mmCIF file of C-alpha atoms and ligand atoms in Angstrom:
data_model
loop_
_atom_site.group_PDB
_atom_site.id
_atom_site.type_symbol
_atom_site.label_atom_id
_atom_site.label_comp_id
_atom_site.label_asym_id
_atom_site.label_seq_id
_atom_site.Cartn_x
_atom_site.Cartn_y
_atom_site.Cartn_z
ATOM 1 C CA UNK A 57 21.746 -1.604 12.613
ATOM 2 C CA UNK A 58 23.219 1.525 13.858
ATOM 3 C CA UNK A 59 21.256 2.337 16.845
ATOM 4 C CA UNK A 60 21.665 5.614 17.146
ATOM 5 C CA UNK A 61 19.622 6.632 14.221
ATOM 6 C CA UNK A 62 16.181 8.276 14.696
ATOM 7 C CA UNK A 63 13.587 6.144 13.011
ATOM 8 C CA UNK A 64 10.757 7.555 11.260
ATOM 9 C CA UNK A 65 7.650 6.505 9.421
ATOM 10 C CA UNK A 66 6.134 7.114 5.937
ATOM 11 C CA UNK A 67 2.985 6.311 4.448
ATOM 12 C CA UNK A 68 2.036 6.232 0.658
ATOM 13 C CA UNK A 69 -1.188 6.216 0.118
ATOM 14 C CA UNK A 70 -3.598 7.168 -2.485
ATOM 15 C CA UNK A 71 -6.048 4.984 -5.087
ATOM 16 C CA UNK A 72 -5.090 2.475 -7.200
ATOM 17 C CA UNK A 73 -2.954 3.475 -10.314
ATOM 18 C CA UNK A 74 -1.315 6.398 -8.636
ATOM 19 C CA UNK A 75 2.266 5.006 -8.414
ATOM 20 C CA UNK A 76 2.109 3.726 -4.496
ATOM 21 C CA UNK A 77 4.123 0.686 -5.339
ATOM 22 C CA UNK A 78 6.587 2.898 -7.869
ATOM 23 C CA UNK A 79 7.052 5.444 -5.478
ATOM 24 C CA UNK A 80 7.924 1.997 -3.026
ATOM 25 C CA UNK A 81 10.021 0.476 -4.996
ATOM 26 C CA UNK A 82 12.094 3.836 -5.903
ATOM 27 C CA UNK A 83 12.917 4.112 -2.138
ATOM 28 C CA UNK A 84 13.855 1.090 -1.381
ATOM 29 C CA UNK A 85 16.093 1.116 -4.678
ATOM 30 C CA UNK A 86 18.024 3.919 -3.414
ATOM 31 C CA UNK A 87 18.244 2.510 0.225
ATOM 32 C CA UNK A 88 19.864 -0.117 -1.902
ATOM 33 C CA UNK A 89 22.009 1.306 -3.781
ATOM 34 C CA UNK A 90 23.533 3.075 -0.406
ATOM 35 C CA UNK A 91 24.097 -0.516 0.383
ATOM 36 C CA UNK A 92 21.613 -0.106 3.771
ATOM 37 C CA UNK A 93 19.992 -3.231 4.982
ATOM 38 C CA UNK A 94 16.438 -3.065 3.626
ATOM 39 C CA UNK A 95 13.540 -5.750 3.699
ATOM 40 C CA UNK A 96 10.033 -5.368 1.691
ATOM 41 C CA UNK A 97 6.808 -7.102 3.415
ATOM 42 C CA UNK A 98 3.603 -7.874 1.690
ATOM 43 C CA UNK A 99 0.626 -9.346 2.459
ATOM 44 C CA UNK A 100 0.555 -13.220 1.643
ATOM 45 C CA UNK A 101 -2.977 -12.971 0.253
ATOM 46 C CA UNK A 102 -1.718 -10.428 -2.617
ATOM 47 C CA UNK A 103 -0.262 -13.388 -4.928
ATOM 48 C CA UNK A 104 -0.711 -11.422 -8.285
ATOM 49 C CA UNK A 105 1.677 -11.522 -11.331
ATOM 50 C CA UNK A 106 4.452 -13.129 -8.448
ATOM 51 C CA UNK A 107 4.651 -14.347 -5.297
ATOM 52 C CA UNK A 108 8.406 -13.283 -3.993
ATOM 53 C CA UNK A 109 7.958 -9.484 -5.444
ATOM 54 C CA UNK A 110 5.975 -6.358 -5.481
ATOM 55 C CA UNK A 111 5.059 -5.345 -8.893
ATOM 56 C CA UNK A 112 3.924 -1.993 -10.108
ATOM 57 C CA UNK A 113 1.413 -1.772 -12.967
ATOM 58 C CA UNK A 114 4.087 -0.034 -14.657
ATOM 59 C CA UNK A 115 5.915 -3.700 -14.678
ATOM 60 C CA UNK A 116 8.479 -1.969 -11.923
ATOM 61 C CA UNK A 117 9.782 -4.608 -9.172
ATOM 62 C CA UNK A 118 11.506 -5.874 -6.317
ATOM 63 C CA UNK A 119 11.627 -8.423 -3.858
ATOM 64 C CA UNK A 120 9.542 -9.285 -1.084
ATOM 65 C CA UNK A 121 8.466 -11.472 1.669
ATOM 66 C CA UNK A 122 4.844 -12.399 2.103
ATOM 67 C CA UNK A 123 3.943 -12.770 5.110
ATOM 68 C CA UNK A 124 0.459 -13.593 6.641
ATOM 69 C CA UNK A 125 -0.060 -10.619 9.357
ATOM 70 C CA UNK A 126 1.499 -8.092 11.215
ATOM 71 C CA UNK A 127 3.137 -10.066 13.696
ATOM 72 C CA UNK A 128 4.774 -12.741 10.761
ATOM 73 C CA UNK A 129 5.939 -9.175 9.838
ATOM 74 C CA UNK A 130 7.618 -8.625 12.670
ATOM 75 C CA UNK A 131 8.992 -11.466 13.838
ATOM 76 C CA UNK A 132 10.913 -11.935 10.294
ATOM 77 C CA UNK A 133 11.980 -8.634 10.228
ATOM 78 C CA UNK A 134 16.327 -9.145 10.629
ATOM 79 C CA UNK A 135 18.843 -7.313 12.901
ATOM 80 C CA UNK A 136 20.696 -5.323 10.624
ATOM 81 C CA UNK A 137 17.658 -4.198 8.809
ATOM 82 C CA UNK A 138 17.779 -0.177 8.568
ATOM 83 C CA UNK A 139 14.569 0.152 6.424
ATOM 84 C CA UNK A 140 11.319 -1.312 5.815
ATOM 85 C CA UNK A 141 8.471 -0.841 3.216
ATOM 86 C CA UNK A 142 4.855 -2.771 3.100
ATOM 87 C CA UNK A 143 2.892 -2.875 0.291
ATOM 88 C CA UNK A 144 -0.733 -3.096 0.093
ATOM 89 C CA UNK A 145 -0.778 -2.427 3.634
ATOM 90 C CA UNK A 146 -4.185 -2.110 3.464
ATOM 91 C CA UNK A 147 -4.746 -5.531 3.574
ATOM 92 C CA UNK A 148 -3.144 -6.221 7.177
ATOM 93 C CA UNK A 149 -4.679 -6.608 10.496
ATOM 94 C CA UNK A 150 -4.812 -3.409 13.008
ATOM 95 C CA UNK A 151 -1.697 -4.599 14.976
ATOM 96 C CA UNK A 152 0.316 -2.896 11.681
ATOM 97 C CA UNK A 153 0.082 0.186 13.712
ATOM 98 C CA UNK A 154 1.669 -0.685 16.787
ATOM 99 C CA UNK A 155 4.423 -3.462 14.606
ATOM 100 C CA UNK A 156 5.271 -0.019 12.533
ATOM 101 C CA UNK A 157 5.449 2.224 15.778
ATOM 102 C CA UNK A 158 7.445 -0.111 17.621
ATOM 103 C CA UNK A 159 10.031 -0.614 14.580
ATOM 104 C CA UNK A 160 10.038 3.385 14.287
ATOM 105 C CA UNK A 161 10.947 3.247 17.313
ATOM 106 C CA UNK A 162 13.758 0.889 17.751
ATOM 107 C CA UNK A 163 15.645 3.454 14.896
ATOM 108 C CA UNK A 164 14.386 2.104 11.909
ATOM 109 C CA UNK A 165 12.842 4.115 9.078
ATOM 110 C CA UNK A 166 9.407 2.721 7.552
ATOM 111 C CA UNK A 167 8.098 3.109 4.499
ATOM 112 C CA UNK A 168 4.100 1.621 4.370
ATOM 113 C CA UNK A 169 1.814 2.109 0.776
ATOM 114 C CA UNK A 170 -1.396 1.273 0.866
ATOM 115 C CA UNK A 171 -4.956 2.814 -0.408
ATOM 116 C CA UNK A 172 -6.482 5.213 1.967
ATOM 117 C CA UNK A 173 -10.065 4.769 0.868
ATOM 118 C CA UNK A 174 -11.756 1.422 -0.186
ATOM 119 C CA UNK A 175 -13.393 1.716 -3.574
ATOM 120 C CA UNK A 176 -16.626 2.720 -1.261
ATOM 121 C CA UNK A 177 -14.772 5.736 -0.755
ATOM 122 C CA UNK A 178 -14.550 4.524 2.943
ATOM 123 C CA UNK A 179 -11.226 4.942 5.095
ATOM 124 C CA UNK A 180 -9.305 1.462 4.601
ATOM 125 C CA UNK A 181 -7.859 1.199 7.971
ATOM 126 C CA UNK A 182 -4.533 0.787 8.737
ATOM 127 C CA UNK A 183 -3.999 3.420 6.333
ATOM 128 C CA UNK A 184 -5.418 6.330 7.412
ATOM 129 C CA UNK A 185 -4.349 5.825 11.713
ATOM 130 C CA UNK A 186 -0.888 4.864 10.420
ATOM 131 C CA UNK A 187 -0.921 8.270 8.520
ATOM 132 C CA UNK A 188 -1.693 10.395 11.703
ATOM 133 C CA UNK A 189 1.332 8.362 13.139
ATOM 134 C CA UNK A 190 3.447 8.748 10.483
ATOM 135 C CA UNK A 191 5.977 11.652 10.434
ATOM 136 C CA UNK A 192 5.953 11.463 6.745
ATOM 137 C CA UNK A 193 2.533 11.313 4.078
ATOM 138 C CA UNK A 194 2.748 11.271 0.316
ATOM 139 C CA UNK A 195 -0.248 11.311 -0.817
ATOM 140 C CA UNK A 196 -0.507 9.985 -4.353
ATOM 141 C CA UNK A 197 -3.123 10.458 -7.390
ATOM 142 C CA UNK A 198 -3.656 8.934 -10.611
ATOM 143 C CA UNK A 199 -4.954 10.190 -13.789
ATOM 144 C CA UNK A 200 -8.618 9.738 -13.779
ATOM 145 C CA UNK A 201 -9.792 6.832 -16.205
ATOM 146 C CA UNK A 202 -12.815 8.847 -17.711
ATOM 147 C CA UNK A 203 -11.811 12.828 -18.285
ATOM 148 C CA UNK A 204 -8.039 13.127 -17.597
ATOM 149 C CA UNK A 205 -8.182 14.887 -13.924
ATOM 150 C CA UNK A 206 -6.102 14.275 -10.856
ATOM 151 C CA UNK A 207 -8.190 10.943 -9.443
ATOM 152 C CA UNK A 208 -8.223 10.102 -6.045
ATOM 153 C CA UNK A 209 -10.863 7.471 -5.851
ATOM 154 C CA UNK A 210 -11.037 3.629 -6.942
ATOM 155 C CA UNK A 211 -14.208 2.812 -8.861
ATOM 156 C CA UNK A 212 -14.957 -0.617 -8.938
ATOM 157 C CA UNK A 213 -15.988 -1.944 -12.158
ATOM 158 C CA UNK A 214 -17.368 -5.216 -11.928
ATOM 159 C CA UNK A 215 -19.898 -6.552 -9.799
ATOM 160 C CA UNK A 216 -18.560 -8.503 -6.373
ATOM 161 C CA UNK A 217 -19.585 -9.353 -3.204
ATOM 162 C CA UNK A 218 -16.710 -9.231 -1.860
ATOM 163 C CA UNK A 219 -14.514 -6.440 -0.064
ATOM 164 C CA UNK A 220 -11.425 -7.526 -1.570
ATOM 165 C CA UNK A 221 -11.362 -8.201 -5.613
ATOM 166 C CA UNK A 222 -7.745 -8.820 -5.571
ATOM 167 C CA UNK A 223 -5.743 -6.222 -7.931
ATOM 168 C CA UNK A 224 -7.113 -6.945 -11.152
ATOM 169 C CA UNK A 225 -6.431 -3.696 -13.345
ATOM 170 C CA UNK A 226 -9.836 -4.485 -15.724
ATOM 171 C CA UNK A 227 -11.772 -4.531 -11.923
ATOM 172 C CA UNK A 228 -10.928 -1.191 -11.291
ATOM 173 C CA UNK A 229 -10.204 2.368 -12.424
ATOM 174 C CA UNK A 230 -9.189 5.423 -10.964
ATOM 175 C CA UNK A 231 -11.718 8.260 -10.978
ATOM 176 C CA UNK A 232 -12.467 11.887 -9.882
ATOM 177 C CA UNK A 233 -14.961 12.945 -7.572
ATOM 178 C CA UNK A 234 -16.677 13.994 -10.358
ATOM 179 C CA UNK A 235 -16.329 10.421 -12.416
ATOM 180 C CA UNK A 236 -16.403 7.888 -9.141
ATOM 181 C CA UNK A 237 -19.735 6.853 -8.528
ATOM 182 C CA UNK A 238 -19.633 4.090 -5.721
ATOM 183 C CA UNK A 239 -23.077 3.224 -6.841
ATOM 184 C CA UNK A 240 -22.033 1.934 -10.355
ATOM 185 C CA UNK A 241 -22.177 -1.056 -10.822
ATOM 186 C CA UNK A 242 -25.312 -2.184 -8.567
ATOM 187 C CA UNK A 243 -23.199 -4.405 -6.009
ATOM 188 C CA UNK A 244 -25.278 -7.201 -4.032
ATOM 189 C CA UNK A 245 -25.267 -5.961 -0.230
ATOM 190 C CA UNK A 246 -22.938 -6.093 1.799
ATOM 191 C CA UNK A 247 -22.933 -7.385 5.535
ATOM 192 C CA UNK A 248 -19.969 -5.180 7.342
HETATM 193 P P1 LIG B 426 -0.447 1.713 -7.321
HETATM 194 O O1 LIG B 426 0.550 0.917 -6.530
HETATM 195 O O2 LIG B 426 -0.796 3.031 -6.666
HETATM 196 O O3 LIG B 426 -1.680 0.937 -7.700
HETATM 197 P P2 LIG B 426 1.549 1.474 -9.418
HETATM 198 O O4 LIG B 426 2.781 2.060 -8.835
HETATM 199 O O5 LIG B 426 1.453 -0.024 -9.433
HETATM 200 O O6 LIG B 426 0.258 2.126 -8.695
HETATM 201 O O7 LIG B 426 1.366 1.938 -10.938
HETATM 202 C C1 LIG B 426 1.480 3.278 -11.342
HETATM 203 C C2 LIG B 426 1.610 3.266 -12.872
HETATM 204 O O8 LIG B 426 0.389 2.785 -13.443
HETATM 205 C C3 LIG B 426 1.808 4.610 -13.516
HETATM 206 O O9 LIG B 426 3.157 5.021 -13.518
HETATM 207 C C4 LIG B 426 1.325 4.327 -14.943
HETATM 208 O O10 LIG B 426 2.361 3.730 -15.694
HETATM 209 C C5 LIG B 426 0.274 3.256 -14.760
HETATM 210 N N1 LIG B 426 -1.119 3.722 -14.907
HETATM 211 C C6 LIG B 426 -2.111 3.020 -15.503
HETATM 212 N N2 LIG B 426 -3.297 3.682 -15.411
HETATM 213 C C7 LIG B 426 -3.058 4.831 -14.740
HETATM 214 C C8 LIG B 426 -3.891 5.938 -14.323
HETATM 215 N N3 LIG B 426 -5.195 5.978 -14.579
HETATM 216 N N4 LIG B 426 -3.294 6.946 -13.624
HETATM 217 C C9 LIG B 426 -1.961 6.905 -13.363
HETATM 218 N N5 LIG B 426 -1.137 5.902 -13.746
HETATM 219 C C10 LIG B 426 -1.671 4.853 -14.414
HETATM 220 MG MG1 LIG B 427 0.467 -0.932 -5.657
HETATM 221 ZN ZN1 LIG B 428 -12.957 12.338 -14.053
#
């Protein structure tokens, strides 16, 4: 790594179906391509369509290394890594935000996606601290499932108790605030 660059941190974030993992996997394409050291975490509970990859719903990938939380994260991350990217950062612990400050701040650049809100419209934490850290935020929308408007909310679409209904594009949409209706449909309560 050379040491004497300046690291820096940006976040992705937005609902699902707004490009996070495209926008991702463009970077870290062109970090390739100027043949710099880059390495792609996810978290090990995201196993859909593959298990060594990030894929977009646009059928975009590349690789990447599960990894079970933040610290896994850091421990595997390699010397002459330059740049970094999570995906679905959403779904680590809270010690992302100290693992991405400290690698910021050894000189290397960071690149975390993740949904800001949970389909409750409530902040998803780590996104929204890492964003105040980051020096970088792109925030993303999608196309509203229902009318066609910029959409910056995840409605759930079938009924689950849990928090975490793993990726499944017919579980989901993306909605406007005029569309999303965390209400819809009646979920069983929820003990947070
Ligand atoms: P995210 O990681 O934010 O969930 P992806 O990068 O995996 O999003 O996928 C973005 C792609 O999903 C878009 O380029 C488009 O091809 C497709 N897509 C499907 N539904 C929508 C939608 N409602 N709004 C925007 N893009 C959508
Ligand atoms: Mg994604
Ligand atoms: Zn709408």
């Amino acid at each position: 790594m050379r040491t004497r660059d300046v690291g820096w941190v940006e976040v992705i974030c937005g609902p699902m179906f707004s490009g996070k993992s495209e926008e991702l996997i463009r970077r870290v394409v062109r970090v390739d391509i100027a043949r710099r050291k880059v390495q792609v975490f996810k978290p090990a509970l995201d196993d859909r369509y593959a298990d060594r990859e990030i894929v977009s719903h646009s059928r975009l990938s590349v690789s990447a290394i599960p990894v079970e939380d933040s610290a896994e994260l850091l421990r595997l991350v390699d010397d002459e890594t330059e740049v970094i990217g999570v995906d679905e950062a959403q779904f680590f612990d809270d010690g992302l935000v100290e693992v991405v400050e400290s690698l910021a701040h050894g000189g290397r650049q960071v690149i975390v996606a993740g949904l800001d809100l949970d389909y409750l419209g409530r902040p998803f934490e780590p996104i929204p601290t890492l964003a105040t850290r980051a020096e970088y935020v792109t925030k993303a929308l999608a196309v509203c499932h229902r009318c066609g408007e910029p959409a910056n909310f995840t409605q759930r679409t079938v009924v689950s108790d849990d928090l975490v209904v793993l990726g499944a594009t017919d579980s989901y949409e993306a909605r406007c605030r005029r569309c999303w209706d965390p209400t819809e449909p009646e979920q069983p309560k929820l003990e947070l």
